[in-house]
Coordinates of C-alpha atoms in Angstrom, one line a residue:
Chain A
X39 CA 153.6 198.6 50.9
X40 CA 157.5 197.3 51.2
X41 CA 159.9 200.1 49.7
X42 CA 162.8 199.1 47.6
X43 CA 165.6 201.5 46.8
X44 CA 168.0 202.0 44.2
X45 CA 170.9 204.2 43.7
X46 CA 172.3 205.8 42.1
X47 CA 168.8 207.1 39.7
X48 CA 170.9 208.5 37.3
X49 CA 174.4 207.3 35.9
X50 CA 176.4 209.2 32.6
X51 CA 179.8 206.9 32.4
X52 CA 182.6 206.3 29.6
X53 CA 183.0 203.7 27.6
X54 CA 185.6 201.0 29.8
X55 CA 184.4 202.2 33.4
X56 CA 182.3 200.4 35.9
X57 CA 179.5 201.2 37.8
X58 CA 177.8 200.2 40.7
X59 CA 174.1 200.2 41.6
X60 CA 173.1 199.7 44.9
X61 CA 169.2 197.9 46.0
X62 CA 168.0 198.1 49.3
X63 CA 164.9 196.8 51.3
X64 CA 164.1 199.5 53.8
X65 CA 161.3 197.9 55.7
X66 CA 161.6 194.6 55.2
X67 CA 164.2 191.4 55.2
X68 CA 164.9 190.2 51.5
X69 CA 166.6 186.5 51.2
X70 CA 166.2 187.1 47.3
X71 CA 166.6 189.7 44.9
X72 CA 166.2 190.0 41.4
X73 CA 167.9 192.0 38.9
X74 CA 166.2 193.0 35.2
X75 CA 167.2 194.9 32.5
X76 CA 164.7 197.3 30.1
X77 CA 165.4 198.3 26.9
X78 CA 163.8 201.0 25.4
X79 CA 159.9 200.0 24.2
X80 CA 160.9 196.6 25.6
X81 CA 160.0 194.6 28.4
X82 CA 162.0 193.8 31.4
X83 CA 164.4 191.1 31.2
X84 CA 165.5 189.2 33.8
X85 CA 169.1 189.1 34.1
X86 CA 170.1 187.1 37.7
X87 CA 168.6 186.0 40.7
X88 CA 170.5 186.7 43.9
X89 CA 170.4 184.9 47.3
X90 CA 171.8 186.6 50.3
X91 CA 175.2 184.9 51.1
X92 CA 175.7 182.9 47.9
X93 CA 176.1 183.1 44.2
X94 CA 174.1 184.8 42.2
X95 CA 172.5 182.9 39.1
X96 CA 172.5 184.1 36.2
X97 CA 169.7 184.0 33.0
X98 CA 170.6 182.5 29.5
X99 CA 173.3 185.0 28.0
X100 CA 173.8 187.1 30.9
X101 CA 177.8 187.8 30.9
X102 CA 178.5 186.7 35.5
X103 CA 181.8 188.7 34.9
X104 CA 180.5 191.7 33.1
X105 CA 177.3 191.7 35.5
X106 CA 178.2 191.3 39.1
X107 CA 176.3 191.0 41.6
X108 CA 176.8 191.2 45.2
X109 CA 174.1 190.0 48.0
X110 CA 176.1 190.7 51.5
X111 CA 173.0 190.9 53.6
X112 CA 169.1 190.7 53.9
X113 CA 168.3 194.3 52.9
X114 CA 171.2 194.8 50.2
X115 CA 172.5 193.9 46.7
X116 CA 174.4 195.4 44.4
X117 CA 175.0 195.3 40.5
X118 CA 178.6 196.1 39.2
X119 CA 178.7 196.6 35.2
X120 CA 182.1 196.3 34.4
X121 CA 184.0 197.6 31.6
X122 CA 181.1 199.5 30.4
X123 CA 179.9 199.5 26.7
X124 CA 177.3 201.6 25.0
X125 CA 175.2 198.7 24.4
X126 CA 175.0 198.4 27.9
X127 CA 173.2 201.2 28.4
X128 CA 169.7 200.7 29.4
X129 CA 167.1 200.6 32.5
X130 CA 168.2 198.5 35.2
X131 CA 165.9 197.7 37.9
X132 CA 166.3 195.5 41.3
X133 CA 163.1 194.1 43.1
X134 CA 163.4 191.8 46.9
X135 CA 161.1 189.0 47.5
X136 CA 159.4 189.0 51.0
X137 CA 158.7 185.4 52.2
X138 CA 155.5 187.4 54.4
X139 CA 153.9 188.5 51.5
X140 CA 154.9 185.9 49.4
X141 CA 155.4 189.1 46.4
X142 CA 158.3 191.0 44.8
X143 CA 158.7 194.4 45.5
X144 CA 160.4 196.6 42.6
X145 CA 163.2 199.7 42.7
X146 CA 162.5 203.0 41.3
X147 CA 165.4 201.8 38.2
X148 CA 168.8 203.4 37.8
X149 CA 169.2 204.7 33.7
X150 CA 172.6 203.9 32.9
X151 CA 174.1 205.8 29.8
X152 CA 177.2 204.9 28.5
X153 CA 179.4 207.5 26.5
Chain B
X62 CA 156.3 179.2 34.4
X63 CA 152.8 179.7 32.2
X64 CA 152.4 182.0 29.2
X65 CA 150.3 184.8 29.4
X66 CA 148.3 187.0 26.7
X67 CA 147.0 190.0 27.3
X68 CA 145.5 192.7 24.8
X69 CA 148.5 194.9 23.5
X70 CA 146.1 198.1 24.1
X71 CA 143.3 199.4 25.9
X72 CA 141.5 202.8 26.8
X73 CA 139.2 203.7 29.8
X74 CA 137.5 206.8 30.2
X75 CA 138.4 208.5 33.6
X76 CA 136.1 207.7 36.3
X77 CA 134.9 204.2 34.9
X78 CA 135.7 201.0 35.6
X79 CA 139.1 199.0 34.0
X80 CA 138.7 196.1 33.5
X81 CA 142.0 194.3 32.2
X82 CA 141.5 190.8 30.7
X83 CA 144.3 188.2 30.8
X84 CA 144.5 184.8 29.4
X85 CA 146.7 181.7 31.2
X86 CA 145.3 178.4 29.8
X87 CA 148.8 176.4 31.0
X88 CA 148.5 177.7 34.5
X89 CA 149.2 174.5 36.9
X90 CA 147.9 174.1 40.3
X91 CA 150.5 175.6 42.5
X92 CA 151.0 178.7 40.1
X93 CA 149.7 182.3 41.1
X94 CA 148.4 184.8 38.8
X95 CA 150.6 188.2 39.5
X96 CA 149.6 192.0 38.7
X97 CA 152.0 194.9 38.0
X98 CA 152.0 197.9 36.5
X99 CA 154.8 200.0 35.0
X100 CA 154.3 203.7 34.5
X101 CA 156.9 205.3 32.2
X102 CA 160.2 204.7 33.5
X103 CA 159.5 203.8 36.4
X104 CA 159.8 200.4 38.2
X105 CA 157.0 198.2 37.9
X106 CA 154.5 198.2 41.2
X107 CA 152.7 195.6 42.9
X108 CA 149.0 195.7 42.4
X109 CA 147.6 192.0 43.5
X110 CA 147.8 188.3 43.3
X111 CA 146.0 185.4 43.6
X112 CA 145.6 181.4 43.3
X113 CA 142.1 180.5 42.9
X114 CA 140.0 182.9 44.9
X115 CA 139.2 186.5 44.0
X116 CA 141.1 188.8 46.0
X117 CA 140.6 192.2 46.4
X118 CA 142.7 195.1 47.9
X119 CA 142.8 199.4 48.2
X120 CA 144.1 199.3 44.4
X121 CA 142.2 196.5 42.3
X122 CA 140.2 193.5 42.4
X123 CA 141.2 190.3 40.9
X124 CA 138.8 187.8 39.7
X125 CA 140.2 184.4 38.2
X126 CA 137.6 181.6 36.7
X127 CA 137.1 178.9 37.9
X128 CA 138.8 176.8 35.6
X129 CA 141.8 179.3 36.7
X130 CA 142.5 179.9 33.0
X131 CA 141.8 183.6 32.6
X132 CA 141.5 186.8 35.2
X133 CA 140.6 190.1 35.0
X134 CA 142.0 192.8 36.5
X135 CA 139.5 195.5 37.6
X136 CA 140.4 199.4 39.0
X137 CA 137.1 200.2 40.0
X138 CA 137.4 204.1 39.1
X139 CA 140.1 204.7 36.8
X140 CA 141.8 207.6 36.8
X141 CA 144.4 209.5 35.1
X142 CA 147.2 208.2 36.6
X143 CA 146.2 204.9 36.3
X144 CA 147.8 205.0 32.7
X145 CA 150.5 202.7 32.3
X146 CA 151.3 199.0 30.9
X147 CA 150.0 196.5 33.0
X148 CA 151.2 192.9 33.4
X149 CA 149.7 190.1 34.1
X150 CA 152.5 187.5 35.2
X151 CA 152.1 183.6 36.2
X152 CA 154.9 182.3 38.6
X153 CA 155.2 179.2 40.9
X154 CA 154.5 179.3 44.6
X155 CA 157.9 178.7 45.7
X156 CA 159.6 181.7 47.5
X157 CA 161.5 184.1 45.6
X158 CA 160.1 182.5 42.1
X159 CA 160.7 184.2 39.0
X160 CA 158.8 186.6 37.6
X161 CA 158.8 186.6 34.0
X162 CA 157.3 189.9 31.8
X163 CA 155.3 189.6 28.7
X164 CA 154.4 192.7 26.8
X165 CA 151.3 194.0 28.9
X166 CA 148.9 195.8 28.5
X167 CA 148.9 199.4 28.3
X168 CA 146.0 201.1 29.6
X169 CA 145.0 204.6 28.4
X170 CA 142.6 206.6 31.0
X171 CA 141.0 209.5 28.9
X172 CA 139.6 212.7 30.7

């Protein structure tokens, strides 16, 4: 099946940094990806939908400048947390939609621990 | 996008048959009917989807009724590493839809 990428796996920060997590298609062309959050014993939450070359959109009570997101080409998008908080550690986890199997394709997940 | 509901818990000796129930009574015409499963920490992966027909594939077979209000979900010979919380998710046709979790199912495979 398609392979989706994410890096970095792991990410220890402190409190007021940012980080950046990078999703990639490696066999396949992605005009959409999708980016979800997972708390612990909780389901994923979708935080934004990205389209290559334009704005992302966000969900309900996603923060757009504390979440960034970046969708420069067809096989790449990236997540910027800015000024990192404790509470914003969690699970994040990309996937890229495939118009030829008309299916998403999910990231290993990068665990993010703020300090 | 439709609600789903699936059992919060189920187990499956090792070698048997899975066969994971899912209810979606306000499914419209154009929605599908979506498998994943998440294995801890791990990103969720694809298993199968389907509209109306049953569809089958090297992991699982998917049979929806008629009425296209409930599926199933069968792994034809569970095994161990088949544990993991499945999730059966109902999203529109549309490219790049959204995909919205519930709480799955998790599904236990005992030696």
């Amino acid at each position: 099946g398609a392979v989706v990428s994410q890096h970095p796996s792991r990410v220890i920060c402190k409190s007021g940094t940012s980080v950046k997590i990078e999703c990639r298609s490696l066999d396949f062309q992605a005009t959409t990806m999708f980016w979800y959050r997972q708390f612990p014993k909780q389901s994923l939450m979708l935080m934004a939908t990205s389209n290559e070359g334009s704005k992302a959109t966000y969900e309900q009570g996603v923060e757009k400048d504390k979440f960034l997101i970046n969708h420069a080409s067809l096989t790449l998008s990236t997540l910027t947390v800015t000024s990192a908080h404790p509470e914003d550690s969690s699970f994040y986890i990309c996937s890229a939609f495939t118009s030829m199997a008309d299916t998403q394709y999910f990231g290993p997940g990068t665990r993010l621990t703020v300090l | 996008d439709a609600k789903t509901t699936q059992p919060t818990s189920m187990d499956c000796a090792e070698g048997r048959a899975a066969n994971l129930p899912c209810n979606h009574s306000t499914i419209s015409g154009n929605e599908y009917v979506y498998w994943y499963r998440q294995i801890h920490s791990q990103g969720p992966q694809y298993i199968i989807h389907g509209l109306k027909n049953n569809e089958t594939n090297e992991m699982a077979s998917l049979i929806i009724t008629e009425d296209r209000k409930s599926s199933t979900l069968i792994l034809p010979h569970a095994t161990l590493r088949d544990t993991a919380v499945y999730y059966c998710i109902v999203s529109g046709e549309t490219s790049g839809s959204r995909l919205t979790f519930g709480e799955g199912t998790q599904l236990t495979v005992n030696p």
